[in-house]
Amino acid sequence: MAEKVLVTGGGGYVGSHCVVELIEAGYCPVVVDNFSNAVRGEGDVPESLRRIENLLGISIEFHELDLLDRPGLEKIFKKHSFFAVMHFAGLKAVGESVEKPLHYYRVNLTGSMNLLEVMQAHGVRNLVFSSSATVYGDPQRLPIDEQHPVGGCTNPYGKTKYFIEEMIVDQCKAEKQDWNAVLLRYFNPIGAHSSGLIGEDPQGIPNNLLPYIAQVAVGRRKYLKVFGNDYNTLDGTGVRDYIHVVDLAKGHIAALRMFKDNCGCKVYNLGTGTGYSVLQMVKAMEKASGREISYQIAPRREGDIASCYADPRLAEKELGWKADFGIEKMCEDLWRWQSKNPTGFNNGTAS
Ligand code: UFG
């Protein structure tokens, strides 16, 4: 029997790509999600999951549930015996978190606490946590390795990632013999599944660069605002470590394998190790899409840093994982998804 893995936030961008990789690796994912940002398809099924079902020809068990609903969560843990949990559910918009900090703390921290307590009560002690390079704050050195100081991030969203990491670290310390956790610090996930059936579908105006560029390319937005061209970088625009979401998802499968050896609490960067500027990404998307992408230079965005890229060697050494795809493939797959689904999951036809 396939080992069951609970996937919180499995309907979202990274979560849904992990669901695909879990199934392909022979696991049985059970999804818990409040589907707060989800588009519904036939029979009210969240479209991302419906498309995975069509793509892989299987059905996926999912529960529409908020992690704040602790009795509801208990029920799912009573029904199943999980080998591990992958925890993606949470709010993630940096700007919104500055405006509504208490909301972010309640949803992200209380939701995670409920999950950890219910895991503890039901003897499920293997956890993969979706963390972020944001925990490093403004980098003191580049590339960023896992030893880099953490906690320096200034927005509430980033702080919730840091606090959740700390809760997990402390729980693993207290229950040394039993608990295993892998904290994965993502750099900038982009791209989409190569089928073009699932991808990132931000509701409203995209906050992140690549979804915005893709919407300009497809004609949904007129031009990109480049937030600052006076940074100390190769062309003055911000530099980030973009990683293909499928590579990222494979990193989670590698993390699951660590549990077989009772790994304790581990932390890994998931990035490629190479940084690209905003203008380099504009060029790469122009090439992938064959469309011109208009842009204008705008003032810096508050809270942005000049450069951020990973030292990903620890993940390679210990997880046996490294990113395979470069920016060409990331942009090609992003363009396939965006051009097949100009309005995201809403168009409902690309099945
Ligand atoms: N950018 C633009 N125009 C846009 C959007 C972004 O010029 O419309 C620039 C930014 O200034 C930055 C780069 O593109 O230089 C990347 O910006 P993103 O918003 O795509 O990504 P960030 O690195 O700012 O943020 C990401 C995640 C956050 C996480 C953070 C740190 O979205 O959740 O990395 O790890 F907190």
Short mmCIF file of C-alpha atoms and ligand atoms in Angstrom, two decimals:
data_model
loop_
_atom_site.label_atom_id
_atom_site.label_comp_id
_atom_site.label_asym_id
_atom_site.label_seq_id
_atom_site.Cartn_x
_atom_site.Cartn_y
_atom_site.Cartn_z
CA MET A 1 0.00 0.00 0.00
CA ALA A 2 1.21 3.45 -0.90
CA GLU A 3 2.31 5.55 2.05
CA LYS A 4 -0.09 8.38 2.79
CA VAL A 5 1.12 11.95 2.96
CA LEU A 6 -1.09 14.76 4.21
CA VAL A 7 -0.60 17.86 2.05
CA THR A 8 -1.89 21.08 3.60
CA GLY A 9 -2.42 23.73 0.96
CA GLY A 10 -2.29 21.05 -1.74
CA GLY A 11 -4.54 23.05 -4.04
CA GLY A 12 -2.09 25.96 -4.29
CA TYR A 13 0.80 26.67 -6.60
CA VAL A 14 3.66 24.78 -4.94
CA GLY A 15 1.35 22.34 -3.16
CA SER A 16 -0.34 21.17 -6.36
CA HIS A 17 3.00 20.54 -8.09
CA CYS A 18 4.06 18.51 -5.05
CA VAL A 19 0.85 16.48 -5.27
CA VAL A 20 1.83 15.49 -8.83
CA GLU A 21 5.35 14.51 -7.80
CA LEU A 22 4.07 12.58 -4.77
CA ILE A 23 1.78 10.51 -6.96
CA GLU A 24 4.53 9.93 -9.50
CA ALA A 25 6.87 8.81 -6.72
CA GLY A 26 4.28 6.26 -5.54
CA TYR A 27 2.88 8.07 -2.49
CA CYS A 28 -0.80 8.66 -1.79
CA PRO A 29 -1.45 12.35 -1.09
CA VAL A 30 -4.45 13.46 0.97
CA VAL A 31 -5.09 17.17 0.49
CA VAL A 32 -6.36 19.59 3.12
CA ASP A 33 -6.98 23.12 1.91
CA ASN A 34 -9.50 25.87 2.59
CA PHE A 35 -9.28 26.63 -1.16
CA SER A 36 -9.58 30.33 -0.31
CA ASN A 37 -7.87 31.34 -3.57
CA ALA A 38 -9.08 28.41 -5.65
CA VAL A 39 -11.06 28.43 -8.85
CA ARG A 40 -13.73 25.69 -8.88
CA GLY A 41 -14.37 23.47 -11.83
CA GLU A 42 -16.94 20.77 -12.56
CA GLY A 43 -18.79 19.47 -9.51
CA ASP A 44 -17.30 22.29 -7.45
CA VAL A 45 -13.93 20.49 -7.45
CA PRO A 46 -10.96 22.87 -7.20
CA GLU A 47 -9.68 23.20 -10.72
CA SER A 48 -6.00 22.55 -9.91
CA LEU A 49 -6.86 19.16 -8.39
CA ARG A 50 -9.36 18.30 -11.10
CA ARG A 51 -6.68 18.84 -13.73
CA ILE A 52 -4.17 16.69 -11.86
CA GLU A 53 -6.79 13.95 -11.70
CA ASN A 54 -7.28 14.18 -15.48
CA LEU A 55 -3.56 14.35 -16.16
CA LEU A 56 -2.67 11.31 -14.09
CA GLY A 57 -5.95 9.39 -14.42
CA ILE A 58 -6.48 8.95 -10.69
CA SER A 59 -8.69 10.49 -8.07
CA ILE A 60 -7.31 12.55 -5.22
CA GLU A 61 -8.82 12.61 -1.76
CA PHE A 62 -9.27 16.19 -0.64
CA HIS A 63 -10.89 17.93 2.30
CA GLU A 64 -12.08 21.51 2.25
CA LEU A 65 -10.86 22.51 5.65
CA ASP A 66 -9.16 25.41 7.35
CA LEU A 67 -6.30 24.54 9.68
CA LEU A 68 -7.98 26.79 12.24
CA ASP A 69 -10.73 24.13 12.39
CA ARG A 70 -9.00 21.83 14.80
CA PRO A 71 -11.83 19.32 15.33
CA GLY A 72 -12.08 18.97 11.54
CA LEU A 73 -8.35 18.29 11.35
CA GLU A 74 -8.61 15.71 14.14
CA LYS A 75 -11.19 13.81 12.11
CA ILE A 76 -8.84 13.47 9.16
CA PHE A 77 -6.03 12.20 11.38
CA LYS A 78 -8.44 9.67 12.89
CA LYS A 79 -9.42 8.43 9.45
CA HIS A 80 -5.89 8.01 8.07
CA SER A 81 -2.53 6.79 9.20
CA PHE A 82 -0.08 9.26 7.69
CA PHE A 83 3.56 8.55 7.03
CA ALA A 84 4.28 12.28 6.86
CA VAL A 85 2.84 15.77 6.48
CA MET A 86 3.83 18.40 3.94
CA HIS A 87 2.77 21.79 5.20
CA PHE A 88 2.15 24.50 2.58
CA ALA A 89 -1.09 26.09 3.80
CA GLY A 90 -0.82 29.73 4.75
CA LEU A 91 -1.09 33.32 3.60
CA LYS A 92 1.85 34.64 1.62
CA ALA A 93 1.35 38.19 0.34
CA VAL A 94 4.10 40.37 1.81
CA GLY A 95 2.25 43.70 1.33
CA GLU A 96 -1.03 42.39 2.71
CA SER A 97 0.80 41.02 5.76
CA VAL A 98 2.03 44.54 6.57
CA GLU A 99 -1.56 45.82 6.44
CA LYS A 100 -3.13 42.93 8.37
CA PRO A 101 -0.44 41.53 10.67
CA LEU A 102 -2.81 39.95 13.20
CA HIS A 103 -4.65 38.13 10.45
CA TYR A 104 -1.34 36.72 9.18
CA TYR A 105 -0.25 35.69 12.66
CA ARG A 106 -3.56 33.98 13.37
CA VAL A 107 -3.82 32.10 10.10
CA ASN A 108 -0.17 31.10 9.72
CA LEU A 109 0.85 30.58 13.34
CA THR A 110 -2.37 29.20 14.84
CA GLY A 111 -2.93 27.02 11.79
CA SER A 112 0.58 25.58 12.11
CA MET A 113 0.25 25.12 15.85
CA ASN A 114 -3.00 23.21 15.41
CA LEU A 115 -1.32 21.02 12.84
CA LEU A 116 1.70 20.27 15.05
CA GLU A 117 -0.50 19.48 18.05
CA VAL A 118 -2.77 17.19 16.09
CA MET A 119 0.28 15.45 14.60
CA GLN A 120 1.69 14.97 18.10
CA ALA A 121 -1.61 13.61 19.42
CA HIS A 122 -1.87 11.11 16.57
CA GLY A 123 1.74 9.94 16.51
CA VAL A 124 2.54 11.49 13.13
CA ARG A 125 6.06 12.84 13.55
CA ASN A 126 7.47 13.43 10.07
CA LEU A 127 7.05 16.94 8.70
CA VAL A 128 8.22 18.80 5.60
CA PHE A 129 7.72 22.53 6.01
CA SER A 130 7.44 25.04 3.20
CA SER A 131 9.69 27.83 4.42
CA SER A 132 11.27 30.71 2.57
CA ALA A 133 14.58 32.41 2.00
CA THR A 134 12.81 35.43 3.44
CA VAL A 135 13.86 34.14 6.90
CA TYR A 136 17.42 35.32 6.08
CA GLY A 137 16.31 38.97 5.75
CA ASP A 138 18.75 41.30 4.00
CA PRO A 139 21.67 38.97 3.18
CA GLN A 140 24.91 39.60 5.05
CA ARG A 141 26.78 37.50 2.50
CA LEU A 142 26.15 35.82 -0.85
CA PRO A 143 25.48 33.10 -1.77
CA ILE A 144 23.32 32.40 1.27
CA ASP A 145 24.04 29.12 3.04
CA GLU A 146 21.94 27.57 5.79
CA GLN A 147 24.30 28.90 8.47
CA HIS A 148 23.43 32.48 7.54
CA PRO A 149 21.68 34.21 10.50
CA VAL A 150 17.89 34.10 10.38
CA GLY A 151 15.05 36.17 11.81
CA GLY A 152 16.09 39.45 10.21
CA CYS A 153 13.04 39.73 8.02
CA THR A 154 10.90 42.79 8.63
CA ASN A 155 7.43 41.95 7.29
CA PRO A 156 4.85 39.88 9.21
CA TYR A 157 4.59 37.23 6.49
CA GLY A 158 8.33 36.53 6.67
CA LYS A 159 8.25 36.55 10.44
CA THR A 160 5.54 33.89 10.44
CA LYS A 161 7.82 31.62 8.38
CA TYR A 162 10.61 32.19 10.89
CA PHE A 163 8.37 31.64 13.93
CA ILE A 164 6.94 28.42 12.48
CA GLU A 165 10.47 27.16 11.83
CA GLU A 166 11.29 27.89 15.48
CA MET A 167 8.20 26.02 16.72
CA ILE A 168 9.21 22.99 14.70
CA VAL A 169 12.86 23.16 15.81
CA ASP A 170 11.79 23.30 19.47
CA GLN A 171 9.36 20.43 19.08
CA CYS A 172 12.05 18.28 17.45
CA LYS A 173 14.41 19.12 20.32
CA ALA A 174 11.84 18.18 22.92
CA GLU A 175 11.01 14.88 21.22
CA LYS A 176 14.44 13.96 19.91
CA GLN A 177 13.76 10.30 19.47
CA ASP A 178 10.52 10.72 17.61
CA TRP A 179 10.19 13.88 15.59
CA ASN A 180 11.74 14.44 12.18
CA ALA A 181 11.35 17.64 10.23
CA VAL A 182 12.81 19.06 7.06
CA LEU A 183 12.54 22.83 6.72
CA LEU A 184 12.86 23.83 3.09
CA ARG A 185 13.79 27.43 2.43
CA TYR A 186 12.61 28.29 -1.06
CA PHE A 187 14.23 30.92 -3.17
CA ASN A 188 11.94 32.18 -6.00
CA PRO A 189 9.74 29.40 -7.45
CA ILE A 190 8.52 30.03 -10.99
CA GLY A 191 7.44 28.03 -14.03
CA ALA A 192 4.75 25.42 -14.28
CA HIS A 193 4.21 21.72 -14.92
CA SER A 194 5.34 20.88 -18.45
CA SER A 195 1.80 19.75 -19.37
CA GLY A 196 0.66 23.38 -19.14
CA LEU A 197 -2.33 22.19 -17.11
CA ILE A 198 -1.35 23.54 -13.72
CA GLY A 199 0.59 26.63 -12.78
CA GLU A 200 0.55 29.76 -10.67
CA ASP A 201 -2.76 31.60 -10.76
CA PRO A 202 -2.55 34.73 -8.63
CA GLN A 203 -5.90 36.36 -7.91
CA GLY A 204 -5.89 40.08 -8.70
CA ILE A 205 -2.74 41.96 -9.63
CA PRO A 206 0.29 39.68 -9.30
CA ASN A 207 2.80 40.67 -6.60
CA ASN A 208 5.60 38.56 -7.99
CA LEU A 209 7.72 39.25 -11.02
CA LEU A 210 7.23 36.25 -13.30
CA PRO A 211 3.43 36.02 -13.04
CA TYR A 212 3.34 39.74 -13.83
CA ILE A 213 5.65 39.40 -16.83
CA ALA A 214 3.63 36.43 -18.10
CA GLN A 215 0.43 38.49 -17.92
CA VAL A 216 2.08 41.30 -19.88
CA ALA A 217 3.21 38.79 -22.50
CA VAL A 218 -0.29 37.37 -22.86
CA GLY A 219 -1.84 40.84 -23.12
CA ARG A 220 -3.61 40.99 -19.77
CA ARG A 221 -1.42 43.87 -18.52
CA LYS A 222 0.12 46.70 -20.51
CA TYR A 223 3.60 46.91 -19.10
CA LEU A 224 5.80 45.79 -16.25
CA LYS A 225 6.97 48.24 -13.62
CA VAL A 226 10.59 47.49 -12.84
CA PHE A 227 11.02 48.35 -9.18
CA GLY A 228 14.31 50.22 -9.19
CA ASN A 229 17.31 50.24 -11.53
CA ASP A 230 19.80 51.75 -9.12
CA TYR A 231 20.69 48.65 -7.09
CA ASN A 232 24.28 47.53 -6.88
CA THR A 233 23.79 44.70 -9.39
CA LEU A 234 24.93 43.98 -12.95
CA ASP A 235 22.25 46.17 -14.55
CA GLY A 236 20.87 47.98 -11.51
CA THR A 237 17.75 45.79 -11.17
CA GLY A 238 17.07 43.26 -8.41
CA VAL A 239 18.71 39.83 -8.63
CA ARG A 240 16.99 36.62 -7.47
CA ASP A 241 17.53 32.88 -7.57
CA TYR A 242 14.61 31.58 -9.66
CA ILE A 243 13.87 27.87 -9.35
CA HIS A 244 11.54 25.73 -11.45
CA VAL A 245 8.53 24.71 -9.36
CA VAL A 246 8.89 21.08 -10.52
CA ASP A 247 12.51 21.00 -9.30
CA LEU A 248 11.27 22.47 -6.04
CA ALA A 249 8.57 19.81 -5.74
CA LYS A 250 11.17 17.09 -6.33
CA GLY A 251 13.14 18.53 -3.40
CA HIS A 252 10.15 17.71 -1.19
CA ILE A 253 10.12 14.09 -2.34
CA ALA A 254 13.84 13.87 -1.54
CA ALA A 255 13.07 15.26 1.91
CA LEU A 256 10.57 12.45 2.58
CA ARG A 257 13.32 9.91 2.03
CA MET A 258 15.27 11.43 4.94
CA PHE A 259 12.59 10.26 7.35
CA LYS A 260 13.49 6.63 6.78
CA ASP A 261 16.80 7.32 8.57
CA ASN A 262 15.29 9.29 11.45
CA CYS A 263 16.97 12.48 10.37
CA GLY A 264 15.87 14.76 13.24
CA CYS A 265 15.46 18.41 12.29
CA LYS A 266 17.17 19.51 9.06
CA VAL A 267 17.20 22.74 7.09
CA TYR A 268 17.91 23.08 3.37
CA ASN A 269 17.95 25.84 0.82
CA LEU A 270 16.11 25.04 -2.38
CA GLY A 271 17.55 27.23 -5.09
CA THR A 272 19.77 26.87 -8.15
CA GLY A 273 22.67 28.96 -6.86
CA THR A 274 22.47 31.40 -9.78
CA GLY A 275 20.90 34.84 -9.66
CA TYR A 276 19.22 36.68 -12.55
CA SER A 277 18.18 40.32 -12.72
CA VAL A 278 14.70 41.61 -13.49
CA LEU A 279 15.82 42.69 -16.96
CA GLN A 280 17.45 39.32 -17.66
CA MET A 281 14.13 37.66 -16.78
CA VAL A 282 12.26 40.04 -19.08
CA LYS A 283 14.60 39.01 -21.94
CA ALA A 284 14.23 35.32 -21.12
CA MET A 285 10.43 35.58 -21.22
CA GLU A 286 10.53 37.55 -24.46
CA LYS A 287 12.52 34.73 -25.96
CA ALA A 288 10.25 31.99 -24.60
CA SER A 289 7.03 33.74 -25.64
CA GLY A 290 8.15 35.41 -28.85
CA ARG A 291 6.37 38.54 -27.57
CA GLU A 292 7.74 41.91 -26.69
CA ILE A 293 7.42 42.74 -23.01
CA SER A 294 7.06 46.47 -22.36
CA TYR A 295 8.42 47.82 -19.14
CA GLN A 296 9.00 51.10 -17.34
CA ILE A 297 11.44 51.87 -14.60
CA ALA A 298 9.60 52.70 -11.36
CA PRO A 299 10.78 53.55 -7.83
CA ARG A 300 12.13 50.78 -5.62
CA ARG A 301 9.53 48.69 -3.77
CA GLU A 302 9.74 49.09 -0.02
CA GLY A 303 11.40 46.18 1.74
CA ASP A 304 13.10 44.83 -1.41
CA ILE A 305 16.73 43.75 -1.30
CA ALA A 306 19.29 44.07 -4.10
CA SER A 307 20.37 40.45 -4.50
CA CYS A 308 19.46 37.08 -3.09
CA TYR A 309 20.73 33.69 -4.23
CA ALA A 310 21.36 30.37 -2.59
CA ASP A 311 24.24 28.17 -1.80
CA PRO A 312 22.35 24.95 -2.60
CA ARG A 313 25.21 22.51 -1.92
CA LEU A 314 23.94 21.13 1.37
CA ALA A 315 20.74 19.87 -0.27
CA GLU A 316 22.82 18.17 -2.92
CA LYS A 317 25.11 16.55 -0.37
CA GLU A 318 22.47 15.37 2.08
CA LEU A 319 19.20 15.14 0.14
CA GLY A 320 20.84 14.03 -3.08
CA TRP A 321 18.82 16.74 -4.80
CA LYS A 322 19.74 19.55 -7.10
CA ALA A 323 17.81 21.73 -9.51
CA ASP A 324 17.92 20.40 -13.08
CA PHE A 325 16.18 23.18 -14.99
CA GLY A 326 17.55 26.55 -16.07
CA ILE A 327 15.69 29.78 -16.79
CA GLU A 328 14.99 28.83 -20.42
CA LYS A 329 12.93 25.83 -19.36
CA MET A 330 11.34 27.79 -16.51
CA CYS A 331 10.18 30.48 -18.94
CA GLU A 332 9.11 27.98 -21.60
CA ASP A 333 6.91 26.12 -19.13
CA LEU A 334 5.56 29.32 -17.65
CA TRP A 335 4.64 30.50 -21.15
CA ARG A 336 2.96 27.20 -22.02
CA TRP A 337 0.79 27.49 -18.90
CA GLN A 338 0.02 31.19 -19.42
CA SER A 339 -0.72 30.94 -23.13
CA LYS A 340 -2.95 27.87 -22.71
CA ASN A 341 -4.70 29.54 -19.78
CA PRO A 342 -4.65 33.30 -20.38
CA THR A 343 -6.98 33.88 -17.44
CA GLY A 344 -5.55 31.13 -15.26
CA PHE A 345 -7.76 28.28 -14.06
CA ASN A 346 -10.83 30.38 -14.84
CA ASN A 347 -10.91 29.41 -18.48
CA GLY A 348 -11.65 25.86 -17.42
CA THR A 349 -11.19 24.48 -20.91
CA ALA A 350 -7.60 23.26 -21.04
CA SER A 351 -8.20 19.83 -19.62
N1 UFG B 1 9.77 43.11 -9.37
C1 UFG B 1 9.55 44.12 -10.27
N2 UFG B 1 8.27 44.37 -10.69
C2 UFG B 1 7.21 43.64 -10.25
C3 UFG B 1 7.44 42.59 -9.32
C4 UFG B 1 8.74 42.37 -8.89
O1 UFG B 1 10.49 44.81 -10.69
O2 UFG B 1 6.08 43.91 -10.66
C5 UFG B 1 11.17 42.81 -8.93
C6 UFG B 1 11.40 42.96 -7.44
O3 UFG B 1 11.74 44.28 -7.12
C7 UFG B 1 12.53 41.96 -7.21
C8 UFG B 1 12.26 40.85 -8.23
O4 UFG B 1 11.42 41.46 -9.22
O5 UFG B 1 13.76 42.55 -7.53
C9 UFG B 1 11.55 39.66 -7.67
O6 UFG B 1 10.37 40.07 -6.99
P1 UFG B 1 9.25 39.01 -6.49
O7 UFG B 1 8.15 39.80 -5.85
O8 UFG B 1 8.90 38.11 -7.59
O9 UFG B 1 10.03 38.15 -5.42
P2 UFG B 1 10.72 38.58 -4.05
O10 UFG B 1 12.11 38.05 -4.11
O11 UFG B 1 10.54 40.00 -3.73
O12 UFG B 1 9.80 37.80 -3.03
C10 UFG B 1 9.91 36.40 -2.95
C11 UFG B 1 8.60 35.79 -2.46
C12 UFG B 1 8.31 36.19 -1.05
C13 UFG B 1 9.50 35.96 -0.20
C14 UFG B 1 10.72 36.63 -0.78
C15 UFG B 1 11.98 36.39 -0.03
O13 UFG B 1 7.53 36.21 -3.26
O14 UFG B 1 7.25 35.41 -0.58
O15 UFG B 1 10.93 36.11 -2.09
O16 UFG B 1 12.28 35.05 -0.01
F1 UFG B 1 9.27 36.48 1.03
#
